[in-house]
XYZ file of N, CA and C in Angstrom:
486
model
N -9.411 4.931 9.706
C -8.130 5.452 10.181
C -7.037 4.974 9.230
N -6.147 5.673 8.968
C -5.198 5.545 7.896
C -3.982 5.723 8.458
N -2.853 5.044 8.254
C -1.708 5.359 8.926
C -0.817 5.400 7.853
N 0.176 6.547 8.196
C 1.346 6.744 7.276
C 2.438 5.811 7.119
N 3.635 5.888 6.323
C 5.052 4.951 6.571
C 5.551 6.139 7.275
N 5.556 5.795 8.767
C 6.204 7.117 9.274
C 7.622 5.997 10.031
N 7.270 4.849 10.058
C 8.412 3.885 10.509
C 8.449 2.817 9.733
N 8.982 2.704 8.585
C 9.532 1.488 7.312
C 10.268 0.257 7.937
N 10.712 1.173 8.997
C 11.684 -0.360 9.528
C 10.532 -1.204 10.227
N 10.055 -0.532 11.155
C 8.863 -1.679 11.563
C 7.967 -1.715 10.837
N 7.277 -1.288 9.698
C 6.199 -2.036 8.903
C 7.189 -3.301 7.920
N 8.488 -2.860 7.276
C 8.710 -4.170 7.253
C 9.236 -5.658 8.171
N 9.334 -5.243 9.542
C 9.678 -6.285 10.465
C 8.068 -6.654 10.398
N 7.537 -5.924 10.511
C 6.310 -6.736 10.864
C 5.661 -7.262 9.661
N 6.011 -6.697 8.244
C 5.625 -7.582 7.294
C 6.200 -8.914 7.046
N 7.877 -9.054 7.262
C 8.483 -10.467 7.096
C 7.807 -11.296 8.178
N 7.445 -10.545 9.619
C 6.813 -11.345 11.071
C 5.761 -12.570 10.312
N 5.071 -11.348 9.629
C 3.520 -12.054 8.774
C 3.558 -12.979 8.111
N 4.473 -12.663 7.122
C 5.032 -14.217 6.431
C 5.878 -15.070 6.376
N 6.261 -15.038 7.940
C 7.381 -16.137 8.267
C 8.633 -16.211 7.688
N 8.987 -14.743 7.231
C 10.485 -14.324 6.580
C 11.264 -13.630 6.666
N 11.587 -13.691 8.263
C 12.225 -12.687 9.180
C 13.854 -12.509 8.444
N 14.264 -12.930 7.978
C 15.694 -12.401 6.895
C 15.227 -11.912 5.420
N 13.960 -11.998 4.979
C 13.840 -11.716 3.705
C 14.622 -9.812 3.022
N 15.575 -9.702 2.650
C 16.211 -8.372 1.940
C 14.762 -7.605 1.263
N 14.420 -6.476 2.344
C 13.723 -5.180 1.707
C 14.517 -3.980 1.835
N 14.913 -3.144 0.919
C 15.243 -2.123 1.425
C 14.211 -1.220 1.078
N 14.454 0.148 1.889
C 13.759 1.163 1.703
C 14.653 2.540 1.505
N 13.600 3.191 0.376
C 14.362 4.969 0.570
C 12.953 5.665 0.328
N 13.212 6.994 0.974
C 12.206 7.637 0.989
C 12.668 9.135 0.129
N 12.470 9.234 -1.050
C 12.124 10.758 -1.501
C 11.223 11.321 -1.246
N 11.996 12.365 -0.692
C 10.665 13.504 -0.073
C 10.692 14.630 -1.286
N 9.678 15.169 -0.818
C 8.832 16.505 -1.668
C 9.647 17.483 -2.344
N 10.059 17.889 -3.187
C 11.164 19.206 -3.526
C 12.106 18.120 -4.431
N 13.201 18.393 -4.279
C 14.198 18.268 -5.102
C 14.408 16.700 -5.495
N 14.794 15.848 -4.509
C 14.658 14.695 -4.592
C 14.045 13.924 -5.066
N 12.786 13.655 -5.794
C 12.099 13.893 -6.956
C 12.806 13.957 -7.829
N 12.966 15.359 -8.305
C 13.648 15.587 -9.656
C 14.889 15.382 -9.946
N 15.937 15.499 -8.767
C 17.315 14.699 -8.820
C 17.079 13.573 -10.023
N 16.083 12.584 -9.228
C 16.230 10.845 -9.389
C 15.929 10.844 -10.835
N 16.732 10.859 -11.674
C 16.534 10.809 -13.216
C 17.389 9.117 -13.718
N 16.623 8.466 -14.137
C 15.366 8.221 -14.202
C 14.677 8.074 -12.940
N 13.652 8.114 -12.812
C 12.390 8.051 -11.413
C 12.490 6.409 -11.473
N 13.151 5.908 -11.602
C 12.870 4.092 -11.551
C 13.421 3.592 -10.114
N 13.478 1.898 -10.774
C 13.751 1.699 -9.101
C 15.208 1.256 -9.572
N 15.808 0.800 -8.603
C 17.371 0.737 -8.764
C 17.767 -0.709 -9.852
N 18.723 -0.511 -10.273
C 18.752 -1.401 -11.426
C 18.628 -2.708 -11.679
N 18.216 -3.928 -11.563
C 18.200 -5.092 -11.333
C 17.528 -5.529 -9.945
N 16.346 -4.340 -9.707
C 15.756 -4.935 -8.568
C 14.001 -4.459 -8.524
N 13.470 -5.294 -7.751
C 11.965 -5.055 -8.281
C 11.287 -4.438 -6.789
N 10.034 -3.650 -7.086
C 9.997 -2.852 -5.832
C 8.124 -2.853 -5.468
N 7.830 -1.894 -4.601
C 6.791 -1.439 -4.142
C 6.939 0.069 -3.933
N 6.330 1.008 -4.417
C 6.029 2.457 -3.978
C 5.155 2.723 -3.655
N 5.502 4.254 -2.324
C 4.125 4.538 -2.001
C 4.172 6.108 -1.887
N 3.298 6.608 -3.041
C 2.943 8.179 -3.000
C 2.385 8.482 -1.749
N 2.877 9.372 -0.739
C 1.796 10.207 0.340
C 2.522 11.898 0.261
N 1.136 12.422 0.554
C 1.328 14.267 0.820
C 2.002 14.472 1.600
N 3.133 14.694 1.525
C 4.022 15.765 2.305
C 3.723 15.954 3.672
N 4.299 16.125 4.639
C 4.301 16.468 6.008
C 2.912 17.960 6.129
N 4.249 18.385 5.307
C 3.800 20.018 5.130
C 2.468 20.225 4.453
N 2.638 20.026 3.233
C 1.515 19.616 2.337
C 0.372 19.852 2.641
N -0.014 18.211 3.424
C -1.126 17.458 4.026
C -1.270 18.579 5.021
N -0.545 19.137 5.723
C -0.921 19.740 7.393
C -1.975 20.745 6.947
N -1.880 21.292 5.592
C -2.521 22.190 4.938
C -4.257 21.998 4.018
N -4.321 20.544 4.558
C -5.368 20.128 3.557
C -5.936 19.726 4.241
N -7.526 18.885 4.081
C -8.266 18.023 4.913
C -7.829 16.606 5.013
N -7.222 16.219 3.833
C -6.489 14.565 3.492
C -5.350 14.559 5.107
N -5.046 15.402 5.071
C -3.978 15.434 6.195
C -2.719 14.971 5.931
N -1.324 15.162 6.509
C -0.320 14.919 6.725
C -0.245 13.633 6.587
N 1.098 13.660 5.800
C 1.326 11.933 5.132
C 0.460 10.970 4.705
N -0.994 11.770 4.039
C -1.582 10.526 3.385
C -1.296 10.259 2.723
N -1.383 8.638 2.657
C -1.258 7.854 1.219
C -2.254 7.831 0.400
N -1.238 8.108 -1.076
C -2.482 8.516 -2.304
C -2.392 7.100 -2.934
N -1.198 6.542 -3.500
C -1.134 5.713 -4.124
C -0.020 4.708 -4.050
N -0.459 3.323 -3.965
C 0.680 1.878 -3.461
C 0.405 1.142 -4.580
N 1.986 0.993 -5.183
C 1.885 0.038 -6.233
C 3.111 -0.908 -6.792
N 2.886 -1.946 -7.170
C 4.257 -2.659 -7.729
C 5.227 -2.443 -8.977
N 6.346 -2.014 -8.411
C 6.903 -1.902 -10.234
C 8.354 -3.414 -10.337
N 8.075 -3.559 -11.612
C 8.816 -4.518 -11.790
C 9.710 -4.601 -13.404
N 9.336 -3.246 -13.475
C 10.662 -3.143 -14.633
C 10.204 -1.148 -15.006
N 11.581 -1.434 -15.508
C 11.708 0.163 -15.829
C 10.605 0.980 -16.396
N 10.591 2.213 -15.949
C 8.881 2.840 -16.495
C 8.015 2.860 -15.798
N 8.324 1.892 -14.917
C 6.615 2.165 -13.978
C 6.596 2.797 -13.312
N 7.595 3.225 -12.512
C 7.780 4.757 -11.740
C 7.404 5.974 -12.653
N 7.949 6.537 -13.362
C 7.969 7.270 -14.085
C 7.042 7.741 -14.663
N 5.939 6.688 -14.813
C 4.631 7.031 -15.552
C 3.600 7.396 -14.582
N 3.694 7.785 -13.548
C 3.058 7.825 -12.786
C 3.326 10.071 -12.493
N 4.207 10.420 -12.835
C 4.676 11.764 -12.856
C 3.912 12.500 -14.133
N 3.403 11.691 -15.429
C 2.755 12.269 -16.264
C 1.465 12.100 -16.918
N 1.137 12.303 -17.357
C -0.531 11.840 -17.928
C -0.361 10.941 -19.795
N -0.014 9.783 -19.035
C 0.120 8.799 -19.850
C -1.386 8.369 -20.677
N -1.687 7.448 -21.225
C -2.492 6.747 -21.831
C -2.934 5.583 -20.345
N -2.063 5.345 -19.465
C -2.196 4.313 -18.081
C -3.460 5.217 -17.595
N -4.637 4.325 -17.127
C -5.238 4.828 -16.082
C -4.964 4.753 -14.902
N -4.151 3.890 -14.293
C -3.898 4.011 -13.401
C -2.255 4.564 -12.540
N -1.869 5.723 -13.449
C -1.107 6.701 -12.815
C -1.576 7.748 -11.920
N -0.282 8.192 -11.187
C -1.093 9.000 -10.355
C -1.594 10.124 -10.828
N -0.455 10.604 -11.620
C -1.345 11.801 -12.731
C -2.913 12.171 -13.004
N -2.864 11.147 -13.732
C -4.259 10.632 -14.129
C -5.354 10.610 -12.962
N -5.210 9.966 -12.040
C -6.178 10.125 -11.012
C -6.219 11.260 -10.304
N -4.773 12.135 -9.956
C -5.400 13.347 -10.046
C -5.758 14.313 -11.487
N -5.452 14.169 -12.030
C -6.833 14.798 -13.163
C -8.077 14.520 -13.015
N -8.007 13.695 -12.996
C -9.866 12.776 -13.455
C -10.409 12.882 -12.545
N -9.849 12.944 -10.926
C -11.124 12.600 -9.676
C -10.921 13.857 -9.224
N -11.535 14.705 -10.065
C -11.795 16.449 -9.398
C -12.798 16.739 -8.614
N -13.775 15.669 -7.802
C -14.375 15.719 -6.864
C -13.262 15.286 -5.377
N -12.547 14.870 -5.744
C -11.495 14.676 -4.525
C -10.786 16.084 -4.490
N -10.299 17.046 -5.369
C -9.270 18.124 -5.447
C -9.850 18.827 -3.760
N -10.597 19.027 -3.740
C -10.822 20.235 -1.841
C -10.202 19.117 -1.080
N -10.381 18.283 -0.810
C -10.216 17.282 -0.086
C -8.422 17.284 -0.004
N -7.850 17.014 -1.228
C -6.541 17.331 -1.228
C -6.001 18.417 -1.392
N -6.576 19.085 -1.352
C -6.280 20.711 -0.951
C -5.734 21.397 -2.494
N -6.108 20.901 -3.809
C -5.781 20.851 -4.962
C -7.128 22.061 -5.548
N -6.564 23.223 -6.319
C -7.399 24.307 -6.116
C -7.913 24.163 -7.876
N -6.589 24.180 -8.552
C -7.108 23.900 -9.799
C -5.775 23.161 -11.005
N -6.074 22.660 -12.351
C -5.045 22.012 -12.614
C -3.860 22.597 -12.961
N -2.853 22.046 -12.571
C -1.305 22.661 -12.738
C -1.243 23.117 -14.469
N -0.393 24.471 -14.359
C -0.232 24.932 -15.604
C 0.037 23.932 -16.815
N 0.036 23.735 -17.933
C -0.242 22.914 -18.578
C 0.050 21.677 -18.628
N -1.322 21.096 -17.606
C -1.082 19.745 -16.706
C -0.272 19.270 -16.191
N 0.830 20.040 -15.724
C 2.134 19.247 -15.277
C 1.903 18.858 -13.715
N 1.368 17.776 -13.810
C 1.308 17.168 -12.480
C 2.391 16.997 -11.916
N 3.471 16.482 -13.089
C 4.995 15.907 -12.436
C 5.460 16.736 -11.743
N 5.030 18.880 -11.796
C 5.552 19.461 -10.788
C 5.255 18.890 -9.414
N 3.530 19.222 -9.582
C 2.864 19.085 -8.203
C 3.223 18.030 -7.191
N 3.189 16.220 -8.430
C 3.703 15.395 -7.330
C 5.144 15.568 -6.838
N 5.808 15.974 -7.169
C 7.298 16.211 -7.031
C 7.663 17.424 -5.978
N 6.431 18.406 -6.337
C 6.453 19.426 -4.833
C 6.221 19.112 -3.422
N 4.828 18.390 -3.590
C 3.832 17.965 -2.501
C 3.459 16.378 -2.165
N 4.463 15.497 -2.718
C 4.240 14.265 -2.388
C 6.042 13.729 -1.795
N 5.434 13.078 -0.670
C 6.569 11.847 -0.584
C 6.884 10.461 -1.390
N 8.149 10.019 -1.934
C 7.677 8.564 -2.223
C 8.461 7.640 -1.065
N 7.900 6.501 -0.840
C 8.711 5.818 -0.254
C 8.748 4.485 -1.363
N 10.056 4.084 -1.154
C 10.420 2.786 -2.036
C 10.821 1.816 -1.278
N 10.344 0.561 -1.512
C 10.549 -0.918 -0.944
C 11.362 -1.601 -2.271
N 12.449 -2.089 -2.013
C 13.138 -2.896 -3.609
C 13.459 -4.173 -2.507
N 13.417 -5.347 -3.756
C 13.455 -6.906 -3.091
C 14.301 -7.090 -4.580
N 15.108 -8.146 -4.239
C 15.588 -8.794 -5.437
C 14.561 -9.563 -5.747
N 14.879 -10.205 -7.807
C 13.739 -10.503 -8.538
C 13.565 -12.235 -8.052
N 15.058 -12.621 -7.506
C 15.096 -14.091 -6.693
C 13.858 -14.043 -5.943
N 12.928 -12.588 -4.911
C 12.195 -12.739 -4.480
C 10.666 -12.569 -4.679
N 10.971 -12.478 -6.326
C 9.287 -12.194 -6.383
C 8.190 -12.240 -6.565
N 8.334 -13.727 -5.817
C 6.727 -13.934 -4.848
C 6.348 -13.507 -4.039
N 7.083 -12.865 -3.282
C 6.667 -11.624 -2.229
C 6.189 -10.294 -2.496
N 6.608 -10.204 -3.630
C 6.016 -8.506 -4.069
C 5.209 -8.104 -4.011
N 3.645 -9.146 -4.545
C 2.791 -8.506 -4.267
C 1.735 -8.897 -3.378
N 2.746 -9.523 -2.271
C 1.796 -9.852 -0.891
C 2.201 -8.536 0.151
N 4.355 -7.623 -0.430
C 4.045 -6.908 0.371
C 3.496 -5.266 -0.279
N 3.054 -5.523 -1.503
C 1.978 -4.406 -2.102
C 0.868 -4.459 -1.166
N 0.268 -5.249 -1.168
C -1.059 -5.833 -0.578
C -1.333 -5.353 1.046
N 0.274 -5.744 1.886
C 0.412 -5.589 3.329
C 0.476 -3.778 3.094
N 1.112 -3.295 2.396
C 0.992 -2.045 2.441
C -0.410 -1.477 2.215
N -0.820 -1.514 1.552
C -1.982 -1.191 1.050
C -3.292 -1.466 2.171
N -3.495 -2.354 2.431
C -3.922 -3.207 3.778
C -3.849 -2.093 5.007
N -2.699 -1.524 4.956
C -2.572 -0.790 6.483
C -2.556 0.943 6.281
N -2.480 1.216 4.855
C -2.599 2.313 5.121
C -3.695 3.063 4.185
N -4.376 2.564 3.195
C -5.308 2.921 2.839
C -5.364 3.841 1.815
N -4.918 3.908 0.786
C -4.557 4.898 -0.168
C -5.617 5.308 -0.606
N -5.658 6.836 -1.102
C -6.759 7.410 -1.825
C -7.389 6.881 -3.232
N -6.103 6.249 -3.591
C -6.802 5.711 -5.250
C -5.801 4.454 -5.221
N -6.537 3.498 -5.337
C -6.551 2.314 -5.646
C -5.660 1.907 -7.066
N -4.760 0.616 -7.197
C -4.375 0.971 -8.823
C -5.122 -0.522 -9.227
């Protein structure tokens, strides 16, 4: 069973609960599917602050696939400029999301993915059909980052691992 970020405020109350850091500063924003995406130029996280993202399919999307509504594809830590970003194209990184959807074309039915986007531009597809949600902590905090990568990851189960 896999559960979405369909409530950020309580997965992070209950993540500070976990580690005894009931004031610790997370914020969250969620870009959804369509425009918001491509607005965010650069795709990074906000300037002087270090984060957690989490790719899931679209409301809509998912309702349309077997993966289902708001799965999470991919949870990961960024901690300086670029690491968002590389994840929209088919870098040399194996572990973008790009990349994993290219490469794991035994998953495509499953995500309801029919064949590859016109000349590979994934950055449409994730930008059509994915949500991101963003967690940013100041860098004062980051020893926490990737315990709350981990708590995320932990509860909702992403399709590809980074």
């Amino acid at each position: 069973l896999t559960m979405a970020i369909n409530n950020p405020t309580q997965l992070l109350n209950d993540f500070r609960s976990e580690i005894g850091m009931p004031n610790l500063g997370i914020s969250h924003t969620k870009l959804t599917a369509g425009s918001s995406h491509q607005n965010r130029k650069p795709r990074n996280l906000t300037k002087g602050k270090i984060g957690v993202y989490v790719f899931s399919l679209s409301h809509s999307y998912g309702s349309a696939c077997r993966a289902g509504s708001d799965r999470v594809l991919r949870v990961g830590k960024a901690s300086g400029d670029g690491r968002l970003s590389q994840h929209y194209g088919l870098y040399k990184t194996a572990t973008s999301l790009a990349h994993y959807l290219n490469s794991y074309t035994f998953l495509w039915s499953y995500l309801g993915i029919s064949a590859i986007p016109t000349n590979s531009n994934w950055a449409s597809w994730i930008e059509s059909n994915t949500d991101r949600d963003q967690f940013e902590l100041d860098p004062k905090d980051a020893q926490y980052l990737q315990l709350l990568e981990k708590y995320i990851r932990g509860i909702t189960g992403p399709v590809f691992e980074g």
